[in-house]
Each structure stands twice: as structure tokens, then as C-alpha cells.
PDB file of C-alpha atoms in Angstrom:
ATOM      1  CA  ASP A   1      19.215 -43.340 -15.003  1.00  0.00           C
ATOM      2  CA  GLY A   2      16.410 -45.771 -14.857  1.00  0.00           C
ATOM      3  CA  GLU A   3      14.566 -44.289 -11.787  1.00  0.00           C
ATOM      4  CA  ILE A   4      10.982 -43.361 -11.189  1.00  0.00           C
ATOM      5  CA  VAL A   5      10.408 -40.020  -9.370  1.00  0.00           C
ATOM      6  CA  GLY A   6       6.859 -38.685  -8.297  1.00  0.00           C
ATOM      7  CA  ALA A   7       5.516 -35.359  -8.237  1.00  0.00           C
ATOM      8  CA  TYR A   8       2.290 -35.190  -6.190  1.00  0.00           C
ATOM      9  CA  GLY A   9      -0.113 -32.546  -5.061  1.00  0.00           C
ATOM     10  CA  SER A  10      -3.452 -30.996  -5.293  1.00  0.00           C
ATOM     11  CA  ASP A  11      -4.857 -29.418  -8.542  1.00  0.00           C
ATOM     12  CA  GLY A  12      -2.985 -26.383  -9.318  1.00  0.00           C
ATOM     13  CA  SER A  13       0.113 -27.229  -7.334  1.00  0.00           C
ATOM     14  CA  GLY A  14       2.347 -27.155 -10.439  1.00  0.00           C
ATOM     15  CA  LYS A  15       2.919 -30.814 -11.121  1.00  0.00           C
ATOM     16  CA  THR A  16       2.383 -30.539 -14.936  1.00  0.00           C
ATOM     17  CA  GLN A  17       4.092 -27.232 -15.187  1.00  0.00           C
ATOM     18  CA  LEU A  18       7.132 -29.044 -13.605  1.00  0.00           C
ATOM     19  CA  ALA A  19       6.901 -31.742 -16.152  1.00  0.00           C
ATOM     20  CA  PHE A  20       6.878 -29.152 -18.918  1.00  0.00           C
ATOM     21  CA  GLN A  21       9.893 -27.544 -17.627  1.00  0.00           C
ATOM     22  CA  LEU A  22      11.813 -30.875 -17.245  1.00  0.00           C
ATOM     23  CA  ALA A  23      10.804 -31.979 -20.742  1.00  0.00           C
ATOM     24  CA  VAL A  24      12.269 -28.878 -22.232  1.00  0.00           C
ATOM     25  CA  GLU A  25      15.421 -29.233 -20.181  1.00  0.00           C
ATOM     26  CA  ALA A  26      15.865 -32.924 -21.080  1.00  0.00           C
ATOM     27  CA  VAL A  27      15.751 -32.120 -24.852  1.00  0.00           C
ATOM     28  CA  LYS A  28      18.108 -29.044 -24.483  1.00  0.00           C
ATOM     29  CA  ASN A  29      20.686 -30.816 -22.280  1.00  0.00           C
ATOM     30  CA  ASP A  30      20.475 -34.367 -23.439  1.00  0.00           C
ATOM     31  CA  GLY A  31      19.201 -34.062 -27.045  1.00  0.00           C
ATOM     32  CA  GLY A  32      15.949 -35.929 -26.548  1.00  0.00           C
ATOM     33  CA  PRO A  33      13.781 -37.703 -27.230  1.00  0.00           C
ATOM     34  CA  VAL A  34      11.333 -37.238 -24.388  1.00  0.00           C
ATOM     35  CA  ILE A  35       8.171 -39.326 -24.369  1.00  0.00           C
ATOM     36  CA  TRP A  36       4.945 -37.913 -22.812  1.00  0.00           C
ATOM     37  CA  ILE A  37       2.093 -40.201 -21.928  1.00  0.00           C
ATOM     38  CA  GLU A  38      -0.796 -38.170 -21.395  1.00  0.00           C
ATOM     39  CA  THR A  39      -3.677 -39.853 -19.432  1.00  0.00           C
ATOM     40  CA  GLU A  40      -5.878 -36.820 -19.135  1.00  0.00           C
ATOM     41  CA  ARG A  41      -7.227 -35.106 -22.219  1.00  0.00           C
ATOM     42  CA  SER A  42      -5.716 -31.874 -23.375  1.00  0.00           C
ATOM     43  CA  ARG A  43      -3.216 -31.656 -20.499  1.00  0.00           C
ATOM     44  CA  PHE A  44      -0.296 -31.442 -23.064  1.00  0.00           C
ATOM     45  CA  GLN A  45       0.278 -28.065 -24.329  1.00  0.00           C
ATOM     46  CA  SER A  46       2.345 -27.435 -27.299  1.00  0.00           C
ATOM     47  CA  GLU A  47       2.273 -23.656 -26.880  1.00  0.00           C
ATOM     48  CA  ARG A  48       3.292 -23.772 -23.241  1.00  0.00           C
ATOM     49  CA  ILE A  49       6.172 -26.018 -24.306  1.00  0.00           C
ATOM     50  CA  ASN A  50       7.222 -23.332 -26.805  1.00  0.00           C
ATOM     51  CA  ASN A  51       7.025 -20.455 -24.355  1.00  0.00           C
ATOM     52  CA  ILE A  52       9.367 -22.326 -21.953  1.00  0.00           C
ATOM     53  CA  ALA A  53      11.788 -23.387 -24.658  1.00  0.00           C
ATOM     54  CA  GLY A  54      12.048 -19.893 -26.263  1.00  0.00           C
ATOM     55  CA  LYS A  55      14.020 -19.603 -29.381  1.00  0.00           C
ATOM     56  CA  ASP A  56      14.899 -23.314 -29.179  1.00  0.00           C
ATOM     57  CA  ASN A  57      12.634 -25.723 -31.187  1.00  0.00           C
ATOM     58  CA  VAL A  58      12.161 -28.722 -28.793  1.00  0.00           C
ATOM     59  CA  LEU A  59       8.677 -30.057 -29.853  1.00  0.00           C
ATOM     60  CA  ASP A  60      10.156 -32.240 -32.621  1.00  0.00           C
ATOM     61  CA  ASP A  61      12.024 -34.275 -29.932  1.00  0.00           C
ATOM     62  CA  ILE A  62       8.750 -34.739 -27.630  1.00  0.00           C
ATOM     63  CA  TYR A  63       6.767 -37.579 -28.476  1.00  0.00           C
ATOM     64  CA  ARG A  64       3.186 -37.433 -27.075  1.00  0.00           C
ATOM     65  CA  ILE A  65       1.211 -40.797 -26.398  1.00  0.00           C
ATOM     66  CA  LYS A  66      -2.416 -40.444 -25.762  1.00  0.00           C
ATOM     67  CA  ALA A  67      -3.488 -43.082 -23.108  1.00  0.00           C
ATOM     68  CA  TYR A  68      -7.047 -42.170 -21.991  1.00  0.00           C
ATOM     69  CA  ASP A  69      -7.837 -45.682 -20.576  1.00  0.00           C
ATOM     70  CA  LEU A  70      -5.876 -47.965 -18.336  1.00  0.00           C
ATOM     71  CA  ASP A  71      -5.222 -50.608 -20.998  1.00  0.00           C
ATOM     72  CA  THR A  72      -3.836 -48.075 -23.353  1.00  0.00           C
ATOM     73  CA  GLN A  73      -1.855 -46.603 -20.620  1.00  0.00           C
ATOM     74  CA  TYR A  74      -0.198 -50.002 -19.714  1.00  0.00           C
ATOM     75  CA  GLN A  75       0.535 -50.794 -23.373  1.00  0.00           C
ATOM     76  CA  SER A  76       2.201 -47.180 -23.524  1.00  0.00           C
ATOM     77  CA  TYR A  77       4.944 -48.351 -21.293  1.00  0.00           C
ATOM     78  CA  ILE A  78       5.613 -51.631 -23.420  1.00  0.00           C
ATOM     79  CA  LYS A  79       5.385 -49.431 -26.677  1.00  0.00           C
ATOM     80  CA  VAL A  80       8.061 -47.126 -25.345  1.00  0.00           C
ATOM     81  CA  LYS A  81      10.258 -50.185 -24.497  1.00  0.00           C
ATOM     82  CA  GLU A  82       9.948 -51.772 -27.761  1.00  0.00           C
ATOM     83  CA  ASN A  83      10.299 -48.636 -30.069  1.00  0.00           C
ATOM     84  CA  PHE A  84      12.975 -46.700 -28.341  1.00  0.00           C
ATOM     85  CA  ASP A  85      16.611 -47.316 -27.511  1.00  0.00           C
ATOM     86  CA  ASP A  86      17.899 -43.886 -26.215  1.00  0.00           C
ATOM     87  CA  VAL A  87      15.418 -41.695 -24.414  1.00  0.00           C
ATOM     88  CA  SER A  88      16.278 -38.571 -22.211  1.00  0.00           C
ATOM     89  CA  MET A  89      13.023 -38.805 -20.076  1.00  0.00           C
ATOM     90  CA  VAL A  90       9.644 -40.345 -19.920  1.00  0.00           C
ATOM     91  CA  ILE A  91       6.759 -38.390 -18.295  1.00  0.00           C
ATOM     92  CA  VAL A  92       3.517 -39.866 -17.241  1.00  0.00           C
ATOM     93  CA  ASP A  93       1.034 -37.145 -16.662  1.00  0.00           C
ATOM     94  CA  SER A  94      -0.868 -38.639 -14.704  1.00  0.00           C
ATOM     95  CA  LEU A  95       0.009 -41.944 -13.351  1.00  0.00           C
ATOM     96  CA  THR A  96      -3.204 -42.130 -11.121  1.00  0.00           C
ATOM     97  CA  ALA A  97      -5.788 -40.249 -12.835  1.00  0.00           C
ATOM     98  CA  ARG A  98      -7.412 -43.177 -14.828  1.00  0.00           C
ATOM     99  CA  PHE A  99      -7.262 -45.304 -11.810  1.00  0.00           C
ATOM    100  CA  ARG A 100      -9.391 -42.823  -9.814  1.00  0.00           C
ATOM    101  CA  LEU A 101     -11.768 -42.384 -12.742  1.00  0.00           C
ATOM    102  CA  SER A 102     -12.164 -46.118 -13.317  1.00  0.00           C
ATOM    103  CA  GLU A 103     -15.547 -47.557 -12.358  1.00  0.00           C
ATOM    104  CA  LYS A 104     -13.766 -50.969 -11.717  1.00  0.00           C
ATOM    105  CA  PHE A 105     -12.312 -49.662  -8.522  1.00  0.00           C
ATOM    106  CA  ASP A 106     -14.872 -47.431  -7.035  1.00  0.00           C
ATOM    107  CA  GLU A 107     -15.823 -49.644  -4.026  1.00  0.00           C
ATOM    108  CA  ARG A 108     -13.759 -50.641  -1.064  1.00  0.00           C
ATOM    109  CA  SER A 109     -14.185 -54.344  -1.937  1.00  0.00           C
ATOM    110  CA  ASN A 110     -12.134 -53.532  -5.055  1.00  0.00           C
ATOM    111  CA  LEU A 111      -9.117 -52.151  -3.284  1.00  0.00           C
ATOM    112  CA  SER A 112      -7.077 -55.367  -3.774  1.00  0.00           C
ATOM    113  CA  ALA A 113      -7.851 -55.407  -7.539  1.00  0.00           C
ATOM    114  CA  ARG A 114      -6.864 -51.710  -7.777  1.00  0.00           C
ATOM    115  CA  SER A 115      -3.402 -52.431  -6.033  1.00  0.00           C
ATOM    116  CA  SER A 116      -2.843 -55.384  -8.239  1.00  0.00           C
ATOM    117  CA  GLU A 117      -3.497 -53.335 -11.387  1.00  0.00           C
ATOM    118  CA  LEU A 118      -1.293 -50.484 -10.089  1.00  0.00           C
ATOM    119  CA  GLY A 119       1.491 -52.936  -9.172  1.00  0.00           C
ATOM    120  CA  LYS A 120       1.222 -54.105 -12.647  1.00  0.00           C
ATOM    121  CA  HIS A 121       1.724 -50.646 -14.134  1.00  0.00           C
ATOM    122  CA  ILE A 122       4.777 -50.105 -11.715  1.00  0.00           C
ATOM    123  CA  ASN A 123       6.406 -53.227 -12.899  1.00  0.00           C
ATOM    124  CA  ALA A 124       5.961 -52.268 -16.449  1.00  0.00           C
ATOM    125  CA  MET A 125       7.247 -48.748 -15.915  1.00  0.00           C
ATOM    126  CA  GLU A 126      10.275 -50.150 -14.106  1.00  0.00           C
ATOM    127  CA  ASP A 127      11.019 -52.593 -17.110  1.00  0.00           C
ATOM    128  CA  MET A 128      10.428 -49.530 -19.412  1.00  0.00           C
ATOM    129  CA  VAL A 129      13.083 -47.300 -17.636  1.00  0.00           C
ATOM    130  CA  ASP A 130      15.594 -50.134 -17.476  1.00  0.00           C
ATOM    131  CA  LYS A 131      15.452 -50.569 -21.097  1.00  0.00           C
ATOM    132  CA  VAL A 132      15.632 -47.111 -22.118  1.00  0.00           C
ATOM    133  CA  GLY A 133      18.023 -45.935 -19.297  1.00  0.00           C
ATOM    134  CA  CYS A 134      16.268 -42.760 -18.447  1.00  0.00           C
ATOM    135  CA  PRO A 135      14.403 -41.210 -15.442  1.00  0.00           C
ATOM    136  CA  CYS A 136      10.779 -41.392 -15.557  1.00  0.00           C
ATOM    137  CA  LEU A 137       8.740 -38.701 -13.958  1.00  0.00           C
ATOM    138  CA  VAL A 138       5.110 -39.528 -12.787  1.00  0.00           C
ATOM    139  CA  THR A 139       2.470 -37.106 -11.514  1.00  0.00           C
ATOM    140  CA  ALA A 140      -0.219 -38.046  -9.102  1.00  0.00           C
ATOM    141  CA  GLN A 141      -3.031 -36.656  -7.156  1.00  0.00           C
ATOM    142  CA  VAL A 142      -3.482 -36.603  -3.433  1.00  0.00           C
ATOM    143  CA  TYR A 143      -6.206 -37.639  -1.004  1.00  0.00           C
ATOM    144  CA  ASP A 144      -6.806 -36.172   2.534  1.00  0.00           C
ATOM    145  CA  ALA A 145      -5.647 -38.386   5.367  1.00  0.00           C
ATOM    146  CA  PRO A 146      -5.178 -35.957   8.243  1.00  0.00           C
ATOM    147  CA  THR A 147      -3.258 -36.969  11.336  1.00  0.00           C
ATOM    148  CA  GLN A 148      -2.557 -35.142  14.829  1.00  0.00           C
ATOM    149  CA  TYR A 149       0.911 -34.291  13.084  1.00  0.00           C
ATOM    150  CA  SER A 150       0.012 -32.956   9.635  1.00  0.00           C
ATOM    151  CA  SER A 151      -2.630 -31.697   7.400  1.00  0.00           C
ATOM    152  CA  GLY A 152      -2.604 -35.119   5.734  1.00  0.00           C
ATOM    153  CA  ASP A 153      -2.083 -34.815   1.915  1.00  0.00           C
ATOM    154  CA  MET A 154      -0.999 -38.314   0.855  1.00  0.00           C
ATOM    155  CA  MET A 155       0.045 -39.395  -2.617  1.00  0.00           C
ATOM    156  CA  TRP A 156      -2.888 -41.353  -4.154  1.00  0.00           C
ATOM    157  CA  GLY A 157      -1.859 -45.001  -4.485  1.00  0.00           C
ATOM    158  CA  GLY A 158      -0.831 -45.469  -0.786  1.00  0.00           C
ATOM    159  CA  SER A 159       2.098 -47.416   0.341  1.00  0.00           C
ATOM    160  CA  LEU A 160       2.502 -49.239  -3.040  1.00  0.00           C
ATOM    161  CA  LEU A 161       3.554 -46.018  -4.802  1.00  0.00           C
ATOM    162  CA  LYS A 162       5.515 -44.931  -1.712  1.00  0.00           C
ATOM    163  CA  HIS A 163       7.828 -47.862  -1.742  1.00  0.00           C
ATOM    164  CA  SER A 164       7.988 -48.190  -5.515  1.00  0.00           C
ATOM    165  CA  ILE A 165       9.129 -44.533  -6.349  1.00  0.00           C
ATOM    166  CA  ILE A 166      12.726 -43.913  -5.455  1.00  0.00           C
ATOM    167  CA  TYR A 167      11.897 -40.270  -4.289  1.00  0.00           C
ATOM    168  CA  LYS A 168       9.014 -37.773  -4.402  1.00  0.00           C
ATOM    169  CA  LEU A 169       8.256 -34.167  -4.783  1.00  0.00           C
ATOM    170  CA  TYR A 170       5.316 -32.866  -2.707  1.00  0.00           C
ATOM    171  CA  MET A 171       4.019 -29.718  -4.245  1.00  0.00           C
ATOM    172  CA  LYS A 172       1.812 -27.273  -3.022  1.00  0.00           C
ATOM    173  CA  ASN A 173       0.736 -23.550  -3.496  1.00  0.00           C
ATOM    174  CA  SER A 174       2.356 -20.894  -1.375  1.00  0.00           C
ATOM    175  CA  SER A 175       1.206 -17.412  -2.651  1.00  0.00           C
ATOM    176  CA  GLY A 176       0.835 -16.007  -5.994  1.00  0.00           C
ATOM    177  CA  GLU A 177       3.401 -17.574  -8.476  1.00  0.00           C
ATOM    178  CA  THR A 178       5.286 -19.154  -5.672  1.00  0.00           C
ATOM    179  CA  HIS A 179       5.051 -22.892  -4.946  1.00  0.00           C
ATOM    180  CA  GLU A 180       6.574 -24.951  -2.232  1.00  0.00           C
ATOM    181  CA  VAL A 181       8.378 -28.209  -3.241  1.00  0.00           C
ATOM    182  CA  THR A 182       9.340 -30.747  -0.463  1.00  0.00           C
ATOM    183  CA  VAL A 183      11.850 -33.601  -1.703  1.00  0.00           C
ATOM    184  CA  GLU A 184      11.020 -36.861   0.169  1.00  0.00           C
ATOM    185  CA  GLN A 185      13.081 -39.853   0.369  1.00  0.00           C
ATOM    186  CA  HIS A 186      16.024 -38.742  -1.703  1.00  0.00           C
ATOM    187  CA  PRO A 187      18.813 -41.235  -1.498  1.00  0.00           C
ATOM    188  CA  ALA A 188      21.503 -38.338  -1.303  1.00  0.00           C
ATOM    189  CA  THR A 189      19.939 -35.541   0.320  1.00  0.00           C
ATOM    190  CA  GLY A 190      17.111 -36.961   2.346  1.00  0.00           C
ATOM    191  CA  ASN A 191      14.040 -34.672   2.999  1.00  0.00           C
ATOM    192  CA  ASN A 192      14.307 -30.943   2.210  1.00  0.00           C
ATOM    193  CA  SER A 193      12.066 -28.044   0.998  1.00  0.00           C
ATOM    194  CA  PHE A 194      12.641 -25.100  -1.438  1.00  0.00           C
ATOM    195  CA  HIS A 195      10.289 -22.649  -3.356  1.00  0.00           C
ATOM    196  CA  ILE A 196       9.823 -22.246  -7.069  1.00  0.00           C
ATOM    197  CA  ASN A 197       8.156 -19.532  -9.124  1.00  0.00           C
ATOM    198  CA  ILE A 198       5.765 -20.667 -12.084  1.00  0.00           C
ATOM    199  CA  ASN A 199       5.284 -18.008 -14.599  1.00  0.00           C
ATOM    200  CA  ASP A 200       4.952 -17.434 -18.335  1.00  0.00           C
ATOM    201  CA  SER A 201       8.595 -18.180 -18.847  1.00  0.00           C
ATOM    202  CA  GLY A 202       8.466 -21.727 -16.954  1.00  0.00           C
ATOM    203  CA  VAL A 203       9.673 -22.610 -13.529  1.00  0.00           C
ATOM    204  CA  GLN A 204      12.456 -20.898 -11.486  1.00  0.00           C
ATOM    205  CA  GLU A 205      13.986 -21.716  -8.176  1.00  0.00           C
ATOM    206  CA  VAL A 206      13.501 -19.064  -5.803  1.00  0.00           C
TER     207      VAL A 206
END
């Protein structure tokens, strides 16, 4: 309850597909509602939700908020906090897309302002999940920061997100329908990896 989980990876790594699966499971197992904050146009797919849900009708319990600029995205957290008391899950897909696209933060001299704005969003999300008492899944892109030890995919947002999100799921393509998921910073299990298949029926652990 009341924790923020991050799923990050490159395009096509399965972040949004995982979010679809979790939204369906949250409605089925907890009764909903699920709040989906969409920051990139046309990412939410009703047909995909229906395919995963099968016979069960879950769309009536998934509320989509369109937030295609940073101000609307920020206000979405407040709107959820003020209008809902009992929520199964909040999904923000994607937390970082509008930051990356914003012209306000396209110069290195604006990094401090970007961090300040991102921090404001994180604080608002924390207030939101504390109020509605449910987990929040956020998706995020990556940037390349290679080191001598790794290929260097880092969650966009840097140390601010790293220290604000209780644990993270690093997702990457493996082969075909198979994707590798690495759990990072989980308070109970620590770091570990597993594989999932993503197909027409949704997400299944291998």
C-alpha cells in the first residue's frame, strides 16, 4: 500500500504491456478502480485491455486521465487524491516522457530546474498514494550511461528517481516474445531477475 514502483527500459521493452496486465489484475483481484494517467497520446489501448481481461469486463473500472503536458500531469495527482478514496492501483505511463519533451529543460543549465519540477511531481505522487492507499506504477525511459562494468541503461531522472522509488523493474528485450525483468532494490527480496513472455493474452512469467 502507498508505494511507488518504477518500470524502466528502452522502447519496446514491455513497460506499458506490463502496466496493462497489472491494471487488469488489480481490477479482477481488488475490485478497482484503477487510475491510468496517460502522458503520451494513444498509449492507452482499450482493445488490449479487453484481450488481456478475456471474458471479464474491467474497462468500466479503469479511469483514464489524459495529461499531455507537465502542468496537467501534476494536477492529475491532485485530482486523484481529491476525488477518490479507495483505489486499487494508479499507473502513470509515462512519468518522464513530458520532461524529456519539454523545451523548458533542453539545456544543461536547466538541469536544476528540471530536478526541482520532477521533485514536485514525486512529492505530489507520494501524497496521492498515501491518501488513496494503493501502489502506483510509473514507467520511465532510459538514457545511456556506459561504464566499465555495464552497458549503462539508466532510468531517466537520475538519482532523484532512484532514491524516491521504493524498487524498480528494469525491463529489456531478450528474444522474440521473451523479455528479461530485473528487480532492483526490493526491500524483501533484494535484486533478482526473471523472464516473462508478452503475447496476445498478456504477460506470463516463464
